[in-house]
Short mmCIF file of C-alpha atoms in Angstrom, two decimals:
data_model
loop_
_atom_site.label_atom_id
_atom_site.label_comp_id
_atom_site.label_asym_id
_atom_site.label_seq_id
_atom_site.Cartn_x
_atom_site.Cartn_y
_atom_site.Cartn_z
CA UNK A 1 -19.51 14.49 20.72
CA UNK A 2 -20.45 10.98 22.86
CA UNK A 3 -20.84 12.13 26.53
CA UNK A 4 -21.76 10.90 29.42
CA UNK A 5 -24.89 12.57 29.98
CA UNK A 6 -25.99 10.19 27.05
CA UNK A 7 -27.85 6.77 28.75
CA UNK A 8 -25.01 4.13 28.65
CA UNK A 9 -26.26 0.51 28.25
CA UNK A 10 -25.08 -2.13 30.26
CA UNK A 11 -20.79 -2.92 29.61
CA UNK A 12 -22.06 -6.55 27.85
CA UNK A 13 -24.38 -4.87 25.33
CA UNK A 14 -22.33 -1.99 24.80
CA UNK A 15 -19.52 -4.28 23.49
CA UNK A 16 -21.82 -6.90 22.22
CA UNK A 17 -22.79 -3.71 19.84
CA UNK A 18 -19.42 -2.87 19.24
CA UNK A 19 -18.83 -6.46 18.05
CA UNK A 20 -22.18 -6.36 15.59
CA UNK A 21 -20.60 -3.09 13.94
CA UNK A 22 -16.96 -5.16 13.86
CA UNK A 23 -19.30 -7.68 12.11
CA UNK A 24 -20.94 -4.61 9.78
CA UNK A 25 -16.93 -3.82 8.75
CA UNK A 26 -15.73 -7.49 7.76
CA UNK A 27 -18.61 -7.64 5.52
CA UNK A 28 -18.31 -4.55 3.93
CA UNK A 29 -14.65 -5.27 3.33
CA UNK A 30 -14.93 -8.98 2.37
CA UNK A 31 -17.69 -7.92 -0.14
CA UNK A 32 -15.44 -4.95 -1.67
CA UNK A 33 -12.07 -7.56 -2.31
CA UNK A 34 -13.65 -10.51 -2.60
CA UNK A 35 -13.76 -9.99 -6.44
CA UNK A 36 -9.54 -10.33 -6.33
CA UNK A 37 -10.01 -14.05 -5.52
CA UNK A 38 -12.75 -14.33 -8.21
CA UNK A 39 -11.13 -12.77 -11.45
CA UNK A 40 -10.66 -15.61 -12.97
CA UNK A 41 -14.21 -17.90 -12.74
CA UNK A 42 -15.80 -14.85 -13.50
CA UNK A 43 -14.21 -13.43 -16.32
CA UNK A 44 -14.55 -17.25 -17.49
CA UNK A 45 -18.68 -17.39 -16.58
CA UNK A 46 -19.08 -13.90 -18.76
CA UNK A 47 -16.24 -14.25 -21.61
CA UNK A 48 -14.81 -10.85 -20.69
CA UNK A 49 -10.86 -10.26 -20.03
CA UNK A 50 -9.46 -10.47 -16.43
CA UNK A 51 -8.48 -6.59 -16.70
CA UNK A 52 -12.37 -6.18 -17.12
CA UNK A 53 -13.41 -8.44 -14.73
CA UNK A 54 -11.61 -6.19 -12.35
CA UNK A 55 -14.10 -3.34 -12.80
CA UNK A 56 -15.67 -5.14 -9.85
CA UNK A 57 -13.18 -3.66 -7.61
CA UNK A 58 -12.47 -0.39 -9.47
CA UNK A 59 -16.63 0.94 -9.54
CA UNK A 60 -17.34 0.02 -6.23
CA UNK A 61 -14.26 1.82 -5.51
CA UNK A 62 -15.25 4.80 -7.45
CA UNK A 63 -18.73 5.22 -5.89
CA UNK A 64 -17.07 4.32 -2.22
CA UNK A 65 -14.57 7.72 -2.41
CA UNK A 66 -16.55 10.01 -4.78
CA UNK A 67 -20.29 9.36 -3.06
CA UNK A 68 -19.21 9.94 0.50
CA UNK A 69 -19.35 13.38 1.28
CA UNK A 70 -22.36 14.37 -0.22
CA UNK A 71 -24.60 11.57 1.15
CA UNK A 72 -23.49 11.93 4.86
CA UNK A 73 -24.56 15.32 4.54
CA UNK A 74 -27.76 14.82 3.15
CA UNK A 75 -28.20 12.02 5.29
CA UNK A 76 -27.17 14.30 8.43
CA UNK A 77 -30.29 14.06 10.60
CA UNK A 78 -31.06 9.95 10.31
CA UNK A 79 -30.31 8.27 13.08
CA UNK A 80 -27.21 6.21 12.43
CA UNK A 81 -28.96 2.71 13.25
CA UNK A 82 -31.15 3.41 10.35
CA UNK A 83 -28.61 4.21 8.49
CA UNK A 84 -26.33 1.72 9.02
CA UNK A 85 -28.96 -1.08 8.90
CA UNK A 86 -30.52 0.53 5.44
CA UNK A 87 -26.34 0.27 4.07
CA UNK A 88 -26.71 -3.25 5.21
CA UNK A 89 -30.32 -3.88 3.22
CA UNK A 90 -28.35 -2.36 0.07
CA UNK A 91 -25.32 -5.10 0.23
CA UNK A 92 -27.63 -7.68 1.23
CA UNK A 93 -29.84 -6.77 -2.04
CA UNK A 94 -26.67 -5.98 -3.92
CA UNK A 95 -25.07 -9.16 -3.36
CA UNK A 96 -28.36 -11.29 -3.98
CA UNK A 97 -28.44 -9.49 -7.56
CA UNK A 98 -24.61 -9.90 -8.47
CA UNK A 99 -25.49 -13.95 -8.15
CA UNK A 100 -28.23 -13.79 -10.09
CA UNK A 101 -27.47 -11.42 -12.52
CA UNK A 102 -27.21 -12.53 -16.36
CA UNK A 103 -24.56 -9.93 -17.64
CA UNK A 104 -21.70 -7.97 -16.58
CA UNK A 105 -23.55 -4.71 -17.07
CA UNK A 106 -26.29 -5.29 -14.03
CA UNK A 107 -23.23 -6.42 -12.32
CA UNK A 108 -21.16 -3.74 -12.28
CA UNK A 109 -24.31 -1.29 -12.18
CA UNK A 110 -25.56 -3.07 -8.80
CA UNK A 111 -21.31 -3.20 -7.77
CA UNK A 112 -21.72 0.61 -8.58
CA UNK A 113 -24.71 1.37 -6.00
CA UNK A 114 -23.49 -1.23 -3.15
CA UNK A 115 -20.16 0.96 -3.29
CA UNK A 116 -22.28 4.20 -2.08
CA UNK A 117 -22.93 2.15 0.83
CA UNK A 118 -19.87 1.01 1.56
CA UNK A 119 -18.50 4.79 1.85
CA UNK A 120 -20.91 5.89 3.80
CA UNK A 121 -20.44 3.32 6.38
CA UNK A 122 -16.55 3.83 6.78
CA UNK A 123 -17.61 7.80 7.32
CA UNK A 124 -19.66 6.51 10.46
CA UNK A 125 -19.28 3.27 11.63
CA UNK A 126 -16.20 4.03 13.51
CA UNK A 127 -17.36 7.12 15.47
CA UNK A 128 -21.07 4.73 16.28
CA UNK A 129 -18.63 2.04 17.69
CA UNK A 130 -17.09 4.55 20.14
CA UNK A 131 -19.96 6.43 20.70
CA UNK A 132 -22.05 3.07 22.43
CA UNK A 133 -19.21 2.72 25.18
CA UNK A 134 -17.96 5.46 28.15
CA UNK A 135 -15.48 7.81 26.89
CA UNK A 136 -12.83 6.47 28.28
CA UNK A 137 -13.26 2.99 26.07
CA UNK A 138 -13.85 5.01 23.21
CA UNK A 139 -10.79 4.87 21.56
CA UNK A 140 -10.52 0.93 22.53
CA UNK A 141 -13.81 0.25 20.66
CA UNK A 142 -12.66 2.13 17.63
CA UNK A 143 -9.34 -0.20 17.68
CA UNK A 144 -12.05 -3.68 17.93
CA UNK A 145 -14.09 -2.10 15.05
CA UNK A 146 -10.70 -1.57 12.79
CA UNK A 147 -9.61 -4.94 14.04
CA UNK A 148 -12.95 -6.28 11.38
CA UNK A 149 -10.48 -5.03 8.33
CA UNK A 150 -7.80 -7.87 9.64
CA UNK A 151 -10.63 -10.47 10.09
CA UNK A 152 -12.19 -9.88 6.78
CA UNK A 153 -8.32 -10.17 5.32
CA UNK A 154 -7.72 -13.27 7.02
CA UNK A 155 -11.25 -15.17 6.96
CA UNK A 156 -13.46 -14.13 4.54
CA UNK A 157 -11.72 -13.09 1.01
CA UNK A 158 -9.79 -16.34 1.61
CA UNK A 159 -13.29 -18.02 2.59
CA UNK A 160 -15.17 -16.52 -0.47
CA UNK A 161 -12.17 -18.24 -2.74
CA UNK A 162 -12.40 -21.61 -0.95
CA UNK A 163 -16.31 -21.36 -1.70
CA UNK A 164 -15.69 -20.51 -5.58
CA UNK A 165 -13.65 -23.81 -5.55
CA UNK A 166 -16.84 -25.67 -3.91
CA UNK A 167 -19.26 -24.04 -6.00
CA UNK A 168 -19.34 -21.33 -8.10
CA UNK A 169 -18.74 -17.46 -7.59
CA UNK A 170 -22.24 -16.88 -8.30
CA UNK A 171 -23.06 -19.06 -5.21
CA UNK A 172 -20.59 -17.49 -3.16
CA UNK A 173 -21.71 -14.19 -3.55
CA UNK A 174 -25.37 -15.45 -2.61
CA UNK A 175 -24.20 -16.60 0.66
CA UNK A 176 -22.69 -13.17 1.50
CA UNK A 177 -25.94 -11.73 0.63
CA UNK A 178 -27.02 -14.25 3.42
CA UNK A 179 -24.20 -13.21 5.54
CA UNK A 180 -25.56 -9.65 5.29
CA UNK A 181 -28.65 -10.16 6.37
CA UNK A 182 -27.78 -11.74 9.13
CA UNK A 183 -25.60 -8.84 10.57
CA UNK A 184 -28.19 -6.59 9.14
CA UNK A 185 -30.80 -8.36 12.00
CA UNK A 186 -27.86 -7.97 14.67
CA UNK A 187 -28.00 -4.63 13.96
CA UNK A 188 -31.50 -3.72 14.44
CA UNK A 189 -31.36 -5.74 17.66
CA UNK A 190 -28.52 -5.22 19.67
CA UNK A 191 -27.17 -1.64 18.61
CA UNK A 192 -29.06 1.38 20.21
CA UNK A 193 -30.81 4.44 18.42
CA UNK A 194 -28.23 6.50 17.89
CA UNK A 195 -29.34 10.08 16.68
CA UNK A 196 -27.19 11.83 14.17
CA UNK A 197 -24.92 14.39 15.78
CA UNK A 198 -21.61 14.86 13.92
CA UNK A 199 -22.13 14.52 10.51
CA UNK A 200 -20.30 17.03 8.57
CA UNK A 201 -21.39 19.49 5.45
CA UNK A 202 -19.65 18.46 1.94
CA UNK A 203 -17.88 22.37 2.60
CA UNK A 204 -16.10 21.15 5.64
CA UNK A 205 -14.87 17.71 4.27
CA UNK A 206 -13.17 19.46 0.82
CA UNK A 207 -11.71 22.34 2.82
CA UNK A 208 -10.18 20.73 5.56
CA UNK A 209 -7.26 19.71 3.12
CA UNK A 210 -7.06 22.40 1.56
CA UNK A 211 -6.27 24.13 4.85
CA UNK A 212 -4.42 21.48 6.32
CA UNK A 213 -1.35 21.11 4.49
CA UNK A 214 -0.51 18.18 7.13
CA UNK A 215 -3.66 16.43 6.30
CA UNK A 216 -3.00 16.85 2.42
CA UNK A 217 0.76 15.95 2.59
CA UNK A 218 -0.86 12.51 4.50
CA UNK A 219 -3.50 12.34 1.55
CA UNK A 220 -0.78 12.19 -0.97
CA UNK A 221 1.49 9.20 0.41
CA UNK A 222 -1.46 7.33 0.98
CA UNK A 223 -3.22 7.67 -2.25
CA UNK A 224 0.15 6.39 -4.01
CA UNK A 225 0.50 3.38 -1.72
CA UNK A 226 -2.94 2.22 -2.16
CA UNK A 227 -2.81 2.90 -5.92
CA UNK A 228 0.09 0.77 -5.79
CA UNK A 229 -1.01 -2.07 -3.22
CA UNK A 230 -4.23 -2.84 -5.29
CA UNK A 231 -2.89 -2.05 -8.66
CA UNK A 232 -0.57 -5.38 -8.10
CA UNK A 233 -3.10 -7.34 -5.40
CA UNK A 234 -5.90 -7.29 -7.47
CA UNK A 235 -4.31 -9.54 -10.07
CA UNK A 236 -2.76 -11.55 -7.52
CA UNK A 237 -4.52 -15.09 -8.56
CA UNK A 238 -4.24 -14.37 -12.44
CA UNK A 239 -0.66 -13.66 -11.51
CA UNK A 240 -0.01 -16.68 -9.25
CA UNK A 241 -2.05 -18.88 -11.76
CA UNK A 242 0.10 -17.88 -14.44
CA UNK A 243 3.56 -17.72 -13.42
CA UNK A 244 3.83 -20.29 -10.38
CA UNK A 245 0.97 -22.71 -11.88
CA UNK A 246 -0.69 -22.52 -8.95
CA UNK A 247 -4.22 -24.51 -8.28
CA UNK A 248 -7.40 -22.37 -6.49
CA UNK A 249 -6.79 -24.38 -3.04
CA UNK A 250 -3.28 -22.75 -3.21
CA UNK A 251 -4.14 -19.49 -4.22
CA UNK A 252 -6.41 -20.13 -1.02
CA UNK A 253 -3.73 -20.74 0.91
CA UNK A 254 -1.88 -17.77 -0.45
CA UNK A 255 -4.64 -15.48 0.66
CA UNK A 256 -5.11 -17.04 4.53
CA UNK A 257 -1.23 -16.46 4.63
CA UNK A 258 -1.34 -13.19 3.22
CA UNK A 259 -4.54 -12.22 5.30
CA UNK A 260 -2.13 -13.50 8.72
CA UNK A 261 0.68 -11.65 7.63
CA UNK A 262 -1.85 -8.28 7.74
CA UNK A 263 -3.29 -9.05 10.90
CA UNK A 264 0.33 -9.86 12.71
CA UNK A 265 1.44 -6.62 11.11
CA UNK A 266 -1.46 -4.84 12.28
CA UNK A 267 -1.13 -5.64 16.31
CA UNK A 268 3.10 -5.05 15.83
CA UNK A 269 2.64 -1.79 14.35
CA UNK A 270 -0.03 -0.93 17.11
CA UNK A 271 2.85 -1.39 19.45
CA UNK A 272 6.05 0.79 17.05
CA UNK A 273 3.70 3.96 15.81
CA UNK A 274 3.66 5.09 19.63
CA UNK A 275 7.34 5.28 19.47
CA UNK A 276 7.70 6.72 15.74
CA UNK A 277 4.77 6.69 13.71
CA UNK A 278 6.46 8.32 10.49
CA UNK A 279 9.41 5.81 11.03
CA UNK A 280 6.80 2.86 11.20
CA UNK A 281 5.25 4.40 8.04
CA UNK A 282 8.02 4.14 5.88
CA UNK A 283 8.99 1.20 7.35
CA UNK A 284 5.41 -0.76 6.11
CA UNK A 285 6.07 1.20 2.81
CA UNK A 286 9.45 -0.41 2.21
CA UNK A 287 8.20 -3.38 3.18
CA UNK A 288 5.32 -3.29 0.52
CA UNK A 289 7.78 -2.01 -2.36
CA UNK A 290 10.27 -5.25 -1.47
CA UNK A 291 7.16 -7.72 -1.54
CA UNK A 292 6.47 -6.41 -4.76
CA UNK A 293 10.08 -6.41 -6.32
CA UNK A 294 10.27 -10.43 -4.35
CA UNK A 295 6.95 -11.31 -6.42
CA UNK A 296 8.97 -10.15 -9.97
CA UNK A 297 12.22 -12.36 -8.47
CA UNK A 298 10.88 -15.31 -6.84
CA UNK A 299 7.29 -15.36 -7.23
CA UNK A 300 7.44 -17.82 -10.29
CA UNK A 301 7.56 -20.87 -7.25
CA UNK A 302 5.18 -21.48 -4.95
CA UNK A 303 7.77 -21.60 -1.84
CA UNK A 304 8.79 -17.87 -2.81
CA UNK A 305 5.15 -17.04 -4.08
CA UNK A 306 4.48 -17.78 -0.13
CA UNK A 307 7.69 -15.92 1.08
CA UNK A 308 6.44 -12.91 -1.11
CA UNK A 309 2.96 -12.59 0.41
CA UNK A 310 4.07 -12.89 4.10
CA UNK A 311 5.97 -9.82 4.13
CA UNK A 312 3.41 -8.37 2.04
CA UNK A 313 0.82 -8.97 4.14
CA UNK A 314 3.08 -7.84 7.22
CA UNK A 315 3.63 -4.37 5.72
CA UNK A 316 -0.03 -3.70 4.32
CA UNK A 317 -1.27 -4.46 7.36
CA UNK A 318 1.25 -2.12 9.59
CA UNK A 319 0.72 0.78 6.61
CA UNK A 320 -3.39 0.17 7.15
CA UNK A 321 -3.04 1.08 11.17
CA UNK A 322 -0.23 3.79 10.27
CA UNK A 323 -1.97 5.82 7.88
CA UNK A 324 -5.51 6.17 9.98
CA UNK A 325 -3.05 7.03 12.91
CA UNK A 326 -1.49 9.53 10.49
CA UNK A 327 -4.67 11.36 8.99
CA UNK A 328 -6.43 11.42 12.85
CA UNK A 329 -3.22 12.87 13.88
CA UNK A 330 -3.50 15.46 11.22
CA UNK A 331 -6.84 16.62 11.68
CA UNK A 332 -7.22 15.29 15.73
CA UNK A 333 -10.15 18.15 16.33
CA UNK A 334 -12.54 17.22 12.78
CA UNK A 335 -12.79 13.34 13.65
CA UNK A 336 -15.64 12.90 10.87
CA UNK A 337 -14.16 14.99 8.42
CA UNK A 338 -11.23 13.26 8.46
CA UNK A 339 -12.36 10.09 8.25
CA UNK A 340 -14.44 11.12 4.94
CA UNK A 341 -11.18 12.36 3.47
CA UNK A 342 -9.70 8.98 4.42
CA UNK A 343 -12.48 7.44 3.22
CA UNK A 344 -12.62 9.61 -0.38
CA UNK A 345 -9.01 8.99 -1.13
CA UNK A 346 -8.72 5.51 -0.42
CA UNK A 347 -11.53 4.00 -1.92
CA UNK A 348 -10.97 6.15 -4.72
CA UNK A 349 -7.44 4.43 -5.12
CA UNK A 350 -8.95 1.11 -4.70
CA UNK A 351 -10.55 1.97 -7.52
CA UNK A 352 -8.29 3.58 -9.71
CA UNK A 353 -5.50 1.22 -8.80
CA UNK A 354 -7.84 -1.47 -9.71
CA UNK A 355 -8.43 0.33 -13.06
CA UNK A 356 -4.95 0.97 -13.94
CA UNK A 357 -3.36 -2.40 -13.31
CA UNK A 358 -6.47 -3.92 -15.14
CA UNK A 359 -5.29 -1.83 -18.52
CA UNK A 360 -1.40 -2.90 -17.87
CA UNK A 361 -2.48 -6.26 -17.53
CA UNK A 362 -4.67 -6.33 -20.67
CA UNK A 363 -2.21 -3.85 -22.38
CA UNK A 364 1.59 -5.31 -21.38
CA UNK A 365 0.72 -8.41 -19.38
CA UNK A 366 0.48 -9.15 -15.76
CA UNK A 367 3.73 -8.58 -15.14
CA UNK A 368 3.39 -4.89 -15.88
CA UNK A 369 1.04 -4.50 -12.92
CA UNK A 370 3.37 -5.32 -10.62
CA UNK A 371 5.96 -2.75 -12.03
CA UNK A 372 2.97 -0.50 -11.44
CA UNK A 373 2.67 -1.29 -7.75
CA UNK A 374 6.65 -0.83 -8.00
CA UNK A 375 6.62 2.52 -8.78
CA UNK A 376 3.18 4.38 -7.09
CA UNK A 377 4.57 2.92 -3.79
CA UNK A 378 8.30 4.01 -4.84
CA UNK A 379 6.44 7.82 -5.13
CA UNK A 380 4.91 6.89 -1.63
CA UNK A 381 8.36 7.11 0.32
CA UNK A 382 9.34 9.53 -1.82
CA UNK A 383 6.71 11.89 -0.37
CA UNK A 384 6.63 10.98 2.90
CA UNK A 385 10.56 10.73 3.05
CA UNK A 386 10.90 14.25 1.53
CA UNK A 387 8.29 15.88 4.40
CA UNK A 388 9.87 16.85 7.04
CA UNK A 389 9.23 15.01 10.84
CA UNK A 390 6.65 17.25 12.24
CA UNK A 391 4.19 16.69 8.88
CA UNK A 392 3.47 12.83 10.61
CA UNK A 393 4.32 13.18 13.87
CA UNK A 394 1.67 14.21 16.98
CA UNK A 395 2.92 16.85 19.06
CA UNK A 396 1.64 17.14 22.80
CA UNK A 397 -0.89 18.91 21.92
CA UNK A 398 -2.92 16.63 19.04
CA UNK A 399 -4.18 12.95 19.83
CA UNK A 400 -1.66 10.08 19.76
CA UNK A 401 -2.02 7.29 17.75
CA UNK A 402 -5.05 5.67 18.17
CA UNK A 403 -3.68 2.16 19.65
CA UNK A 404 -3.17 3.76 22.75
CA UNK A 405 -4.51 7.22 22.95
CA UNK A 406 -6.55 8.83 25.13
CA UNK A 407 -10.17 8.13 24.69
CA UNK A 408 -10.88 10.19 20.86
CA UNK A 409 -14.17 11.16 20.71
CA UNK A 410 -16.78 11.93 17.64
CA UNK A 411 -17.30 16.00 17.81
#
């Protein structure tokens, strides 16, 4: 647990380290989607099929979820700057050799090791950015770490497509590797030592659901969302390019919108979970499920291609806050464990969603993929609707939602 018998740096470096791990998140994220905006040059560049182009996604997905536990235990006594800056080394590496690379193999291989990485980050970055401020900021620097998911959403997936349509994708993906770097050095300069102090055994992190039925009931709803989200969003260009004829600079403008929409949703549902967070829940649920069923009706024009990913955006970005808020809430006393369950299930339905709308697509066409989304997130609100209130909702005694709880610390 961060105390304050730990030597606090001064307020400025404390945040300017909380900002260089906000900076560690965007890139992870931006270089786990950006493959959605680059199906389509890249299946080109290697003469593969879109639905196998999007194996990009699905094993760094795969390795993400299924890796986590066991390497933050055997990684338990490195200090978390090391860590975090060797993760860093791996996706600048990684995306230096998916630039270069001359088949789709040594792609997906190097796609395959950068996704370890990425897991293990999400199982400590959080809990590092609260741990280099006071206690009672911690939850406040946990919220500006998160907030590198909406920048990543807005700026850089959008960014790495606007590059594509300047260069190529095998250029774009050697600039992130430059981007990496960079935030790799900010790393090893600005943030602390930070010896290892809460990581948790693999045990722990597969029991706690199975004795938390709150925590596995949570589990559940959001595996099926996020099967269904990126089962549909990860064919979004093939989809837009096909049925609304629409150019890359538009499909760039679909993603900034899309990317807005998330980050708006994000701050308003920072604002309802304190009121009802199961209520806000199914709210960003719905939300998602009538995006999808809008795509299938008026998605085949650009003006309702647009409409479409606003309110998608708006509800994948309020579901993103609500379901951290839901499994912390769950499991408020095993902060680390929970966040490698989190980080096991949703990766892992990154991946599989990924995988699954890739064989509809090839299978029944792209269409299909969206009748995917359809029904996982249909199943979604069916489980959380059939739970009853107290399964998502903090009593007095657990922590509140984390946008304005008191201060939760790693343990």
């Amino acid at each position: 647990m961060s105390t304050l018998d730990e030597p606090q740096p001064s307020a400025f470096r404390s945040w300017l380290g909380v900002c260089v791990i906000t900076a560690s998140l965007f890139t992870f994220v931006t270089t786990e989607l950006m493959p959605v905006g680059l199906l389509t040059p890249v299946s080109k560049s290697l003469n593969i099929a879109e639905g196998v182009a999007g194996l990009m996604v699905t094993l760094y997905g795969v390795s993400a979820g299924l890796g986590v536990p066991f390497i933050v235990a055997w990684t338990r006594r490195v200090n978390r700057r090391v860590l975090l800056s060797t993760l860093l080394a791996i996706l600048a590496v990684g995306n230096l050799i998916t630039g270069l690379a001359p088949n789709f193999p040594l792609i997906l291989g190097t796609r395959l090791i950068m996704g370890f990485a990425n897991g293990v980050f999400w199982a400590i970055g959080i809990s590092m950015a609260m741990r280099l401020v006071p206690e009672r900021q911690a939850n406040k620097a946990a919220a500006v770490a998160l907030s590198g998911i909406s920048i990543a959403t807005v700026l850089g997936i959008p960014l790495g497509t606007y590059l594509v349509s300047l260069t190529s994708w095998r250029t774009t993906f050697l600039i992130w590797s430059c981007l990496s770097a960079v935030v790799f050095a900010a790393v090893a300069m600005v943030v602390p030592s930070l010896p290892s102090e809460n990581a948790v055994s693999v045990r722990e992190v597969f029991n706690l659901p199975l004795k938390n039925p709150r925590l596995r009931l949570v589990t559940y709803a959001v595996v099926l969302y996020v099967l269904g989200h990126f089962g549909a969003y990860t064919f979004i260009r093939p989809y837009a390019e096909h049925h609304s004829s629409a150019s890359a600079g538009f499909i760039t403008v679909v993603l900034v919108v899309y990317g807005m929409g998330g980050m708006v949703g994000n701050f308003a549902a920072g604002y309802a979970v304190n009121r009802n967070l199961r209520a806000t829940f199914i709210a960003a649920c719905t939300g998602i499920l009538a995006s999808l069923l809008l795509l299938l009706t008026i998605g085949n024009t650009k003006a309702g291609l647009l409409i479409t990913v606003v309110l998608w955006g708006l509800s994948f970005g309020a579901a993103n806050l609500c379901q951290i808020n839901l499994m912390l809430s769950a499991a408020p006393d095993t902060f680390e464990a929970a966040m490698s369950i989190n980080t096991l299930g949703y990766n892992t339905s990154i991946a599989l969603g990924a995988l699954l709308g890739g064989l509809f697509v090839d299978g029944f066409g792209l269409k299909s993929a969206v009748w995917l989304g359809v029904a996982l997130t249909a199943a979604s609100l069916l489980v959380t609707l059939s739970t009853r209130r107290r399964t998502a909702q903090p009593t007095s005694e657990e922590a509140p939602a984390i946008s304005d709880a008191e201060p939760i610390t790693s343990s």
